[in-house]
PDB file of C-alpha atoms in Angstrom:
ATOM      1  CA  UNK S   1     -10.791  -0.378   4.732  1.00  0.00           C
ATOM      2  CA  UNK S   2      -9.381   0.637   1.389  1.00  0.00           C
ATOM      3  CA  UNK S   3      -8.714   4.332   0.993  1.00  0.00           C
ATOM      4  CA  UNK S   4      -9.261   6.239  -2.258  1.00  0.00           C
ATOM      5  CA  UNK S   5      -7.568   5.878  -5.597  1.00  0.00           C
ATOM      6  CA  UNK S   6      -4.276   4.016  -5.655  1.00  0.00           C
ATOM      7  CA  UNK S   7      -3.663   5.401  -9.152  1.00  0.00           C
ATOM      8  CA  UNK S   8      -3.611   8.954  -7.792  1.00  0.00           C
ATOM      9  CA  UNK S   9      -1.194   7.883  -5.093  1.00  0.00           C
ATOM     10  CA  UNK S  10       1.212   6.290  -7.570  1.00  0.00           C
ATOM     11  CA  UNK S  11       1.127   9.231  -9.965  1.00  0.00           C
ATOM     12  CA  UNK S  12       1.987  11.745  -7.240  1.00  0.00           C
ATOM     13  CA  UNK S  13       4.632   9.764  -5.389  1.00  0.00           C
ATOM     14  CA  UNK S  14       7.672  10.770  -7.455  1.00  0.00           C
ATOM     15  CA  UNK S  15       6.989  14.510  -7.353  1.00  0.00           C
ATOM     16  CA  UNK S  16       6.083  14.540  -3.668  1.00  0.00           C
ATOM     17  CA  UNK S  17       9.161  12.600  -2.607  1.00  0.00           C
ATOM     18  CA  UNK S  18      11.426  15.022  -4.435  1.00  0.00           C
ATOM     19  CA  UNK S  19       9.769  17.963  -2.715  1.00  0.00           C
ATOM     20  CA  UNK S  20      10.005  16.450   0.757  1.00  0.00           C
ATOM     21  CA  UNK S  21      13.393  14.751   0.613  1.00  0.00           C
ATOM     22  CA  UNK S  22      15.420  17.739   1.751  1.00  0.00           C
ATOM     23  CA  UNK S  23      13.916  17.860   5.279  1.00  0.00           C
ATOM     24  CA  UNK S  24      14.335  14.616   7.161  1.00  0.00           C
ATOM     25  CA  UNK S  25      13.401  14.442  10.845  1.00  0.00           C
ATOM     26  CA  UNK S  26      15.327  12.539  13.464  1.00  0.00           C
ATOM     27  CA  UNK S  27      14.876   8.772  13.371  1.00  0.00           C
ATOM     28  CA  UNK S  28      12.762   7.041  16.055  1.00  0.00           C
ATOM     29  CA  UNK S  29      14.764   6.954  19.251  1.00  0.00           C
ATOM     30  CA  UNK S  30      16.500  10.198  18.264  1.00  0.00           C
ATOM     31  CA  UNK S  31      13.306  12.252  18.227  1.00  0.00           C
ATOM     32  CA  UNK S  32      13.187  15.737  19.775  1.00  0.00           C
ATOM     33  CA  UNK S  33      11.773  16.018  23.269  1.00  0.00           C
ATOM     34  CA  UNK S  34       8.606  17.849  24.250  1.00  0.00           C
ATOM     35  CA  UNK S  35       8.177  20.279  27.132  1.00  0.00           C
ATOM     36  CA  UNK S  36       7.321  17.279  29.333  1.00  0.00           C
ATOM     37  CA  UNK S  37      10.721  15.754  28.604  1.00  0.00           C
ATOM     38  CA  UNK S  38       9.304  12.847  26.586  1.00  0.00           C
ATOM     39  CA  UNK S  39      10.549  11.950  23.129  1.00  0.00           C
ATOM     40  CA  UNK S  40       8.108  12.736  20.341  1.00  0.00           C
ATOM     41  CA  UNK S  41       6.679  10.494  17.645  1.00  0.00           C
ATOM     42  CA  UNK S  42       5.254  12.225  14.579  1.00  0.00           C
ATOM     43  CA  UNK S  43       2.153  10.734  13.014  1.00  0.00           C
ATOM     44  CA  UNK S  44       0.884  12.054   9.697  1.00  0.00           C
ATOM     45  CA  UNK S  45      -2.717  11.526   8.654  1.00  0.00           C
ATOM     46  CA  UNK S  46      -5.384  12.816   6.291  1.00  0.00           C
ATOM     47  CA  UNK S  47      -8.134  14.145   8.590  1.00  0.00           C
ATOM     48  CA  UNK S  48     -11.045  13.824   6.187  1.00  0.00           C
ATOM     49  CA  UNK S  49     -12.068  10.229   6.883  1.00  0.00           C
ATOM     50  CA  UNK S  50     -14.465  10.039   9.830  1.00  0.00           C
ATOM     51  CA  UNK S  51     -14.600   8.241  12.183  1.00  0.00           C
ATOM     52  CA  UNK S  52     -10.969   7.203  11.645  1.00  0.00           C
ATOM     53  CA  UNK S  53      -9.644  10.777  11.667  1.00  0.00           C
ATOM     54  CA  UNK S  54     -11.402  14.105  11.261  1.00  0.00           C
ATOM     55  CA  UNK S  55     -11.464  17.648  12.594  1.00  0.00           C
ATOM     56  CA  UNK S  56     -13.517  18.321  15.698  1.00  0.00           C
ATOM     57  CA  UNK S  57     -14.406  21.985  16.105  1.00  0.00           C
ATOM     58  CA  UNK S  58     -17.228  21.571  18.638  1.00  0.00           C
ATOM     59  CA  UNK S  59     -15.189  23.056  21.491  1.00  0.00           C
ATOM     60  CA  UNK S  60     -14.005  25.990  19.393  1.00  0.00           C
ATOM     61  CA  UNK S  61     -10.593  24.371  19.013  1.00  0.00           C
ATOM     62  CA  UNK S  62      -9.769  22.876  15.610  1.00  0.00           C
ATOM     63  CA  UNK S  63      -8.328  19.493  16.536  1.00  0.00           C
ATOM     64  CA  UNK S  64      -7.847  16.131  14.829  1.00  0.00           C
ATOM     65  CA  UNK S  65      -9.672  13.316  16.635  1.00  0.00           C
ATOM     66  CA  UNK S  66     -10.932   9.847  15.797  1.00  0.00           C
ATOM     67  CA  UNK S  67     -10.469   6.099  16.092  1.00  0.00           C
ATOM     68  CA  UNK S  68      -6.944   6.098  14.636  1.00  0.00           C
ATOM     69  CA  UNK S  69      -5.897   9.087  16.734  1.00  0.00           C
ATOM     70  CA  UNK S  70      -6.981   7.453  19.987  1.00  0.00           C
ATOM     71  CA  UNK S  71      -5.172   4.198  19.134  1.00  0.00           C
ATOM     72  CA  UNK S  72      -2.018   6.113  18.157  1.00  0.00           C
ATOM     73  CA  UNK S  73      -2.091   8.160  21.366  1.00  0.00           C
ATOM     74  CA  UNK S  74      -2.383   5.039  23.512  1.00  0.00           C
ATOM     75  CA  UNK S  75       0.464   3.265  21.686  1.00  0.00           C
ATOM     76  CA  UNK S  76       2.723   6.325  21.919  1.00  0.00           C
ATOM     77  CA  UNK S  77       2.099   6.471  25.678  1.00  0.00           C
ATOM     78  CA  UNK S  78       2.735   2.723  25.997  1.00  0.00           C
ATOM     79  CA  UNK S  79       6.103   3.137  24.268  1.00  0.00           C
ATOM     80  CA  UNK S  80       7.056   6.209  26.316  1.00  0.00           C
ATOM     81  CA  UNK S  81       6.560   8.845  23.600  1.00  0.00           C
ATOM     82  CA  UNK S  82       4.414  11.917  23.240  1.00  0.00           C
ATOM     83  CA  UNK S  83       2.381  12.092  20.029  1.00  0.00           C
ATOM     84  CA  UNK S  84       2.564  14.904  17.492  1.00  0.00           C
ATOM     85  CA  UNK S  85       0.037  14.846  14.659  1.00  0.00           C
ATOM     86  CA  UNK S  86       0.638  16.418  11.254  1.00  0.00           C
ATOM     87  CA  UNK S  87      -1.708  16.360   8.298  1.00  0.00           C
ATOM     88  CA  UNK S  88      -1.394  15.870   4.575  1.00  0.00           C
ATOM     89  CA  UNK S  89      -3.572  15.078   1.613  1.00  0.00           C
ATOM     90  CA  UNK S  90      -4.043  11.314   1.453  1.00  0.00           C
ATOM     91  CA  UNK S  91      -1.913  10.988  -1.655  1.00  0.00           C
ATOM     92  CA  UNK S  92       0.980  12.645   0.199  1.00  0.00           C
ATOM     93  CA  UNK S  93       1.084  10.169   3.101  1.00  0.00           C
ATOM     94  CA  UNK S  94       3.292   7.473   1.569  1.00  0.00           C
ATOM     95  CA  UNK S  95       5.666  10.071   0.054  1.00  0.00           C
ATOM     96  CA  UNK S  96       5.979  11.679   3.514  1.00  0.00           C
ATOM     97  CA  UNK S  97       7.149   8.348   4.924  1.00  0.00           C
ATOM     98  CA  UNK S  98       9.518   7.781   2.034  1.00  0.00           C
ATOM     99  CA  UNK S  99      11.048  11.199   2.677  1.00  0.00           C
ATOM    100  CA  UNK S 100      11.121  10.449   6.442  1.00  0.00           C
ATOM    101  CA  UNK S 101       9.033  13.463   7.307  1.00  0.00           C
ATOM    102  CA  UNK S 102       7.043  11.337   9.760  1.00  0.00           C
ATOM    103  CA  UNK S 103       7.545   8.284  11.962  1.00  0.00           C
ATOM    104  CA  UNK S 104       4.308   6.595  10.933  1.00  0.00           C
ATOM    105  CA  UNK S 105       0.947   7.001   9.182  1.00  0.00           C
ATOM    106  CA  UNK S 106      -2.468   6.054  10.486  1.00  0.00           C
ATOM    107  CA  UNK S 107      -5.231   6.907   8.048  1.00  0.00           C
ATOM    108  CA  UNK S 108      -7.488   3.887   7.642  1.00  0.00           C
ATOM    109  CA  UNK S 109      -4.870   2.663   5.165  1.00  0.00           C
ATOM    110  CA  UNK S 110      -5.050  -0.806   3.626  1.00  0.00           C
ATOM    111  CA  UNK S 111      -1.717  -2.576   3.085  1.00  0.00           C
ATOM    112  CA  UNK S 112      -2.099  -3.287  -0.623  1.00  0.00           C
ATOM    113  CA  UNK S 113       0.740  -5.024  -2.509  1.00  0.00           C
ATOM    114  CA  UNK S 114       1.492  -1.757  -4.323  1.00  0.00           C
ATOM    115  CA  UNK S 115       1.913   0.191  -1.073  1.00  0.00           C
ATOM    116  CA  UNK S 116       4.007  -2.570   0.466  1.00  0.00           C
ATOM    117  CA  UNK S 117       6.623  -1.912  -2.209  1.00  0.00           C
ATOM    118  CA  UNK S 118       7.180   1.582  -0.775  1.00  0.00           C
ATOM    119  CA  UNK S 119       6.517   1.345   2.969  1.00  0.00           C
ATOM    120  CA  UNK S 120       6.369  -1.202   5.780  1.00  0.00           C
ATOM    121  CA  UNK S 121       3.124  -2.038   7.576  1.00  0.00           C
ATOM    122  CA  UNK S 122       2.071  -3.256  10.979  1.00  0.00           C
ATOM    123  CA  UNK S 123      -0.322  -6.126  11.408  1.00  0.00           C
ATOM    124  CA  UNK S 124      -3.967  -5.327  10.645  1.00  0.00           C
ATOM    125  CA  UNK S 125      -5.399  -3.545  13.680  1.00  0.00           C
ATOM    126  CA  UNK S 126      -8.991  -3.269  12.516  1.00  0.00           C
ATOM    127  CA  UNK S 127     -10.977  -4.870   9.741  1.00  0.00           C
ATOM    128  CA  UNK S 128     -14.287  -3.062   9.530  1.00  0.00           C
ATOM    129  CA  UNK S 129     -16.983  -4.913   7.630  1.00  0.00           C
ATOM    130  CA  UNK S 130     -20.072  -3.350   6.157  1.00  0.00           C
ATOM    131  CA  UNK S 131     -23.350  -5.101   6.870  1.00  0.00           C
ATOM    132  CA  UNK S 132     -26.926  -4.966   5.669  1.00  0.00           C
ATOM    133  CA  UNK S 133     -29.203  -4.535   8.684  1.00  0.00           C
ATOM    134  CA  UNK S 134     -32.928  -5.053   8.184  1.00  0.00           C
ATOM    135  CA  UNK S 135     -36.046  -6.596   9.695  1.00  0.00           C
ATOM    136  CA  UNK S 136     -35.768 -10.382   9.978  1.00  0.00           C
ATOM    137  CA  UNK S 137     -38.930 -10.742   7.907  1.00  0.00           C
ATOM    138  CA  UNK S 138     -37.495  -8.747   4.971  1.00  0.00           C
ATOM    139  CA  UNK S 139     -35.037 -11.424   3.775  1.00  0.00           C
ATOM    140  CA  UNK S 140     -32.546  -8.778   2.625  1.00  0.00           C
ATOM    141  CA  UNK S 141     -29.215 -10.594   2.858  1.00  0.00           C
ATOM    142  CA  UNK S 142     -27.053  -9.533  -0.103  1.00  0.00           C
ATOM    143  CA  UNK S 143     -26.515  -6.356  -2.104  1.00  0.00           C
ATOM    144  CA  UNK S 144     -28.519  -7.892  -4.970  1.00  0.00           C
ATOM    145  CA  UNK S 145     -31.507  -8.086  -2.628  1.00  0.00           C
ATOM    146  CA  UNK S 146     -31.403  -4.268  -2.318  1.00  0.00           C
ATOM    147  CA  UNK S 147     -32.671  -3.754  -5.875  1.00  0.00           C
ATOM    148  CA  UNK S 148     -35.611  -1.354  -5.757  1.00  0.00           C
ATOM    149  CA  UNK S 149     -35.143  -0.763  -2.030  1.00  0.00           C
ATOM    150  CA  UNK S 150     -34.457   2.359   0.042  1.00  0.00           C
ATOM    151  CA  UNK S 151     -31.313   1.945   2.106  1.00  0.00           C
ATOM    152  CA  UNK S 152     -30.327   4.186   5.009  1.00  0.00           C
ATOM    153  CA  UNK S 153     -26.799   5.357   5.804  1.00  0.00           C
ATOM    154  CA  UNK S 154     -25.279   7.812   8.244  1.00  0.00           C
ATOM    155  CA  UNK S 155     -24.549  11.143   6.631  1.00  0.00           C
ATOM    156  CA  UNK S 156     -20.826  11.689   6.178  1.00  0.00           C
ATOM    157  CA  UNK S 157     -19.927   8.108   7.095  1.00  0.00           C
ATOM    158  CA  UNK S 158     -17.755   5.584   5.267  1.00  0.00           C
ATOM    159  CA  UNK S 159     -20.907   3.599   4.583  1.00  0.00           C
ATOM    160  CA  UNK S 160     -22.522   6.521   2.748  1.00  0.00           C
ATOM    161  CA  UNK S 161     -19.824   6.411   0.091  1.00  0.00           C
ATOM    162  CA  UNK S 162     -19.903   2.618  -0.074  1.00  0.00           C
ATOM    163  CA  UNK S 163     -23.692   2.575  -0.432  1.00  0.00           C
ATOM    164  CA  UNK S 164     -23.526   5.016  -3.343  1.00  0.00           C
ATOM    165  CA  UNK S 165     -21.059   2.720  -5.102  1.00  0.00           C
ATOM    166  CA  UNK S 166     -23.374  -0.248  -4.529  1.00  0.00           C
ATOM    167  CA  UNK S 167     -26.326   1.768  -5.868  1.00  0.00           C
ATOM    168  CA  UNK S 168     -24.436   2.295  -9.122  1.00  0.00           C
ATOM    169  CA  UNK S 169     -24.494  -1.476  -9.649  1.00  0.00           C
ATOM    170  CA  UNK S 170     -27.867  -2.416  -8.108  1.00  0.00           C
ATOM    171  CA  UNK S 171     -30.922  -1.413 -10.119  1.00  0.00           C
ATOM    172  CA  UNK S 172     -33.381   0.901  -8.400  1.00  0.00           C
ATOM    173  CA  UNK S 173     -31.565   1.074  -5.066  1.00  0.00           C
ATOM    174  CA  UNK S 174     -32.040   4.437  -3.356  1.00  0.00           C
ATOM    175  CA  UNK S 175     -29.755   5.819  -0.649  1.00  0.00           C
ATOM    176  CA  UNK S 176     -31.268   7.844   2.199  1.00  0.00           C
ATOM    177  CA  UNK S 177     -28.867   9.797   4.426  1.00  0.00           C
ATOM    178  CA  UNK S 178     -29.683  10.409   8.078  1.00  0.00           C
ATOM    179  CA  UNK S 179     -27.647  12.114  10.777  1.00  0.00           C
ATOM    180  CA  UNK S 180     -27.580   9.410  13.437  1.00  0.00           C
ATOM    181  CA  UNK S 181     -27.478   5.622  13.362  1.00  0.00           C
ATOM    182  CA  UNK S 182     -30.280   5.304  15.990  1.00  0.00           C
ATOM    183  CA  UNK S 183     -32.495   7.364  13.663  1.00  0.00           C
ATOM    184  CA  UNK S 184     -31.699   4.943  10.828  1.00  0.00           C
ATOM    185  CA  UNK S 185     -32.648   1.960  12.995  1.00  0.00           C
ATOM    186  CA  UNK S 186     -35.941   3.608  13.926  1.00  0.00           C
ATOM    187  CA  UNK S 187     -36.678   4.218  10.224  1.00  0.00           C
ATOM    188  CA  UNK S 188     -36.191   0.483   9.549  1.00  0.00           C
ATOM    189  CA  UNK S 189     -38.419  -0.542  12.447  1.00  0.00           C
ATOM    190  CA  UNK S 190     -41.094   1.934  11.267  1.00  0.00           C
ATOM    191  CA  UNK S 191     -40.746   0.534   7.718  1.00  0.00           C
ATOM    192  CA  UNK S 192     -39.988   3.943   6.260  1.00  0.00           C
ATOM    193  CA  UNK S 193     -36.800   2.482   4.780  1.00  0.00           C
ATOM    194  CA  UNK S 194     -36.097  -1.121   3.877  1.00  0.00           C
ATOM    195  CA  UNK S 195     -32.583  -1.602   5.216  1.00  0.00           C
ATOM    196  CA  UNK S 196     -29.367   0.157   6.171  1.00  0.00           C
ATOM    197  CA  UNK S 197     -25.668  -0.307   5.592  1.00  0.00           C
ATOM    198  CA  UNK S 198     -23.862  -0.119   8.928  1.00  0.00           C
ATOM    199  CA  UNK S 199     -20.431  -1.168  10.212  1.00  0.00           C
ATOM    200  CA  UNK S 200     -20.524  -4.619  11.829  1.00  0.00           C
ATOM    201  CA  UNK S 201     -19.570  -3.556  15.375  1.00  0.00           C
ATOM    202  CA  UNK S 202     -22.412  -1.049  15.396  1.00  0.00           C
ATOM    203  CA  UNK S 203     -24.884  -3.434  13.746  1.00  0.00           C
ATOM    204  CA  UNK S 204     -24.284  -6.110  16.398  1.00  0.00           C
ATOM    205  CA  UNK S 205     -25.113  -3.666  19.172  1.00  0.00           C
ATOM    206  CA  UNK S 206     -28.466  -2.828  17.628  1.00  0.00           C
ATOM    207  CA  UNK S 207     -29.426  -6.412  16.736  1.00  0.00           C
ATOM    208  CA  UNK S 208     -28.553  -7.544  20.266  1.00  0.00           C
ATOM    209  CA  UNK S 209     -31.063  -5.057  21.664  1.00  0.00           C
ATOM    210  CA  UNK S 210     -33.693  -5.399  18.906  1.00  0.00           C
ATOM    211  CA  UNK S 211     -34.757  -9.003  18.370  1.00  0.00           C
ATOM    212  CA  UNK S 212     -36.698  -8.129  15.207  1.00  0.00           C
ATOM    213  CA  UNK S 213     -33.519  -7.018  13.410  1.00  0.00           C
ATOM    214  CA  UNK S 214     -30.776  -9.038  11.737  1.00  0.00           C
ATOM    215  CA  UNK S 215     -27.570  -8.152   9.927  1.00  0.00           C
ATOM    216  CA  UNK S 216     -25.563  -9.838   7.185  1.00  0.00           C
ATOM    217  CA  UNK S 217     -21.959  -9.008   6.292  1.00  0.00           C
ATOM    218  CA  UNK S 218     -21.224  -7.624   2.828  1.00  0.00           C
ATOM    219  CA  UNK S 219     -18.109  -9.415   1.481  1.00  0.00           C
ATOM    220  CA  UNK S 220     -15.296  -6.904   0.813  1.00  0.00           C
ATOM    221  CA  UNK S 221     -13.987  -6.420  -2.697  1.00  0.00           C
ATOM    222  CA  UNK S 222     -10.198  -6.714  -2.829  1.00  0.00           C
ATOM    223  CA  UNK S 223      -7.795  -6.156   0.099  1.00  0.00           C
ATOM    224  CA  UNK S 224      -9.336  -4.978   3.354  1.00  0.00           C
ATOM    225  CA  UNK S 225      -8.335  -3.947   6.850  1.00  0.00           C
ATOM    226  CA  UNK S 226      -6.391  -1.024   8.292  1.00  0.00           C
ATOM    227  CA  UNK S 227      -2.704  -1.096   9.249  1.00  0.00           C
ATOM    228  CA  UNK S 228      -0.093   1.404  10.443  1.00  0.00           C
ATOM    229  CA  UNK S 229       2.422   2.435   7.737  1.00  0.00           C
ATOM    230  CA  UNK S 230       6.108   3.171   8.413  1.00  0.00           C
ATOM    231  CA  UNK S 231       9.205   4.133   6.439  1.00  0.00           C
ATOM    232  CA  UNK S 232      10.978   1.081   5.052  1.00  0.00           C
ATOM    233  CA  UNK S 233      13.148  -0.546   7.712  1.00  0.00           C
ATOM    234  CA  UNK S 234      11.603   1.362  10.628  1.00  0.00           C
ATOM    235  CA  UNK S 235      12.435  -0.163  14.032  1.00  0.00           C
ATOM    236  CA  UNK S 236       8.994   0.930  15.238  1.00  0.00           C
ATOM    237  CA  UNK S 237       7.155  -1.847  13.373  1.00  0.00           C
ATOM    238  CA  UNK S 238       7.903  -4.538  15.958  1.00  0.00           C
ATOM    239  CA  UNK S 239       7.070  -2.227  18.883  1.00  0.00           C
ATOM    240  CA  UNK S 240       3.743  -1.201  17.344  1.00  0.00           C
ATOM    241  CA  UNK S 241       2.852  -4.804  16.522  1.00  0.00           C
ATOM    242  CA  UNK S 242       3.444  -5.791  20.141  1.00  0.00           C
ATOM    243  CA  UNK S 243       1.320  -2.891  21.409  1.00  0.00           C
ATOM    244  CA  UNK S 244      -1.465  -3.610  18.904  1.00  0.00           C
ATOM    245  CA  UNK S 245      -1.595  -7.290  19.845  1.00  0.00           C
ATOM    246  CA  UNK S 246      -1.881  -6.284  23.496  1.00  0.00           C
ATOM    247  CA  UNK S 247      -4.791  -3.930  22.675  1.00  0.00           C
ATOM    248  CA  UNK S 248      -6.528  -6.662  20.668  1.00  0.00           C
ATOM    249  CA  UNK S 249      -6.086  -9.285  23.381  1.00  0.00           C
ATOM    250  CA  UNK S 250      -7.492  -6.972  26.068  1.00  0.00           C
ATOM    251  CA  UNK S 251     -10.503  -6.032  23.930  1.00  0.00           C
ATOM    252  CA  UNK S 252      -9.452  -2.374  23.841  1.00  0.00           C
ATOM    253  CA  UNK S 253      -9.574  -2.156  20.043  1.00  0.00           C
ATOM    254  CA  UNK S 254     -13.169  -3.442  20.060  1.00  0.00           C
ATOM    255  CA  UNK S 255     -14.107  -0.956  22.771  1.00  0.00           C
ATOM    256  CA  UNK S 256     -12.670   1.952  20.790  1.00  0.00           C
ATOM    257  CA  UNK S 257     -14.367   0.735  17.614  1.00  0.00           C
ATOM    258  CA  UNK S 258     -17.728   0.608  19.377  1.00  0.00           C
ATOM    259  CA  UNK S 259     -17.138   4.149  20.660  1.00  0.00           C
ATOM    260  CA  UNK S 260     -16.087   5.789  17.396  1.00  0.00           C
ATOM    261  CA  UNK S 261     -18.143   3.860  14.844  1.00  0.00           C
ATOM    262  CA  UNK S 262     -21.338   4.478  16.778  1.00  0.00           C
ATOM    263  CA  UNK S 263     -20.622   8.210  16.877  1.00  0.00           C
ATOM    264  CA  UNK S 264     -22.262  10.819  14.691  1.00  0.00           C
ATOM    265  CA  UNK S 265     -19.477  12.716  12.947  1.00  0.00           C
ATOM    266  CA  UNK S 266     -19.396  15.969  10.954  1.00  0.00           C
ATOM    267  CA  UNK S 267     -20.786  15.357   7.428  1.00  0.00           C
ATOM    268  CA  UNK S 268     -18.111  17.579   5.890  1.00  0.00           C
ATOM    269  CA  UNK S 269     -14.933  17.571   7.983  1.00  0.00           C
ATOM    270  CA  UNK S 270     -13.082  20.864   7.877  1.00  0.00           C
ATOM    271  CA  UNK S 271     -10.332  20.710   5.260  1.00  0.00           C
ATOM    272  CA  UNK S 272      -6.757  21.688   5.883  1.00  0.00           C
ATOM    273  CA  UNK S 273      -6.000  25.335   5.141  1.00  0.00           C
ATOM    274  CA  UNK S 274      -3.387  24.014   2.740  1.00  0.00           C
ATOM    275  CA  UNK S 275      -2.852  20.822   0.813  1.00  0.00           C
ATOM    276  CA  UNK S 276       0.686  20.516   2.153  1.00  0.00           C
ATOM    277  CA  UNK S 277       1.743  18.636   5.230  1.00  0.00           C
ATOM    278  CA  UNK S 278       1.191  20.759   8.298  1.00  0.00           C
ATOM    279  CA  UNK S 279       0.894  20.329  12.067  1.00  0.00           C
ATOM    280  CA  UNK S 280      -2.574  20.055  13.530  1.00  0.00           C
ATOM    281  CA  UNK S 281      -1.568  21.657  16.775  1.00  0.00           C
ATOM    282  CA  UNK S 282      -2.322  18.347  18.495  1.00  0.00           C
ATOM    283  CA  UNK S 283       0.332  17.093  20.872  1.00  0.00           C
ATOM    284  CA  UNK S 284      -1.936  15.797  23.538  1.00  0.00           C
ATOM    285  CA  UNK S 285      -1.927  12.868  25.927  1.00  0.00           C
ATOM    286  CA  UNK S 286      -5.444  11.878  24.924  1.00  0.00           C
ATOM    287  CA  UNK S 287      -7.961  12.862  22.240  1.00  0.00           C
ATOM    288  CA  UNK S 288     -11.223  14.606  22.969  1.00  0.00           C
ATOM    289  CA  UNK S 289     -14.296  12.607  23.731  1.00  0.00           C
ATOM    290  CA  UNK S 290     -16.406  11.779  20.687  1.00  0.00           C
ATOM    291  CA  UNK S 291     -18.598  14.678  19.605  1.00  0.00           C
TER     292      UNK S 291
END
């Protein structure tokens, strides 16, 4: 799924690269070792994009968790590395790779042609699609059909932001935020809202168990899908692609998507204490269970 303004990214790249260029980490395969004796891979992300990556503070420990984090942890283990997670503002992610301050980025990042000029990408590991879910009798199939309708979204979700953008173009469409997807589904069934915008993996689960509901995919505008980003020429690309294909073939990516995209996440993820790239304190073999 496409992340934020590419214009902002391009405008900040030159300055950020200059600032970061003086501190290059070891290349993959020459990484420092952890206390367990394993080599370390450094992932940098922007933990303000639930459910892909966000701060979980429920246990009293401020820790980055999410869909991307769990995939990255599993791949690192598969390749014999321990994972270290650092954070940055989103517009500092590509510059961090260019300056070789990190081995890779996972941040729900779409491999646009502009980004491909500056970094290398893995294959697409997940292509989330928004859907309109509604009662079968409502005949709400496209965004144009939502004119004058009340549409539910999960508070703090990707779909909340997308629905607001749709509402700017569709006359009379109102967006209603609710905390949990099951609550949204109940509102549809009780006819207190007309429809909802929900990620396709989640929508299928609810339509499978509620025969009166149906969902229709909203066609994406422009490039779509998430991929792992690497410094140009990184030897990790082939290894990650192999690991990702294995996770796709086994159904593990779908399982993780169902877990994280059906999860209620904090509406306002805790920001970094600083806009600069900093460690999250996470160097763990597995992320926390979804909150």
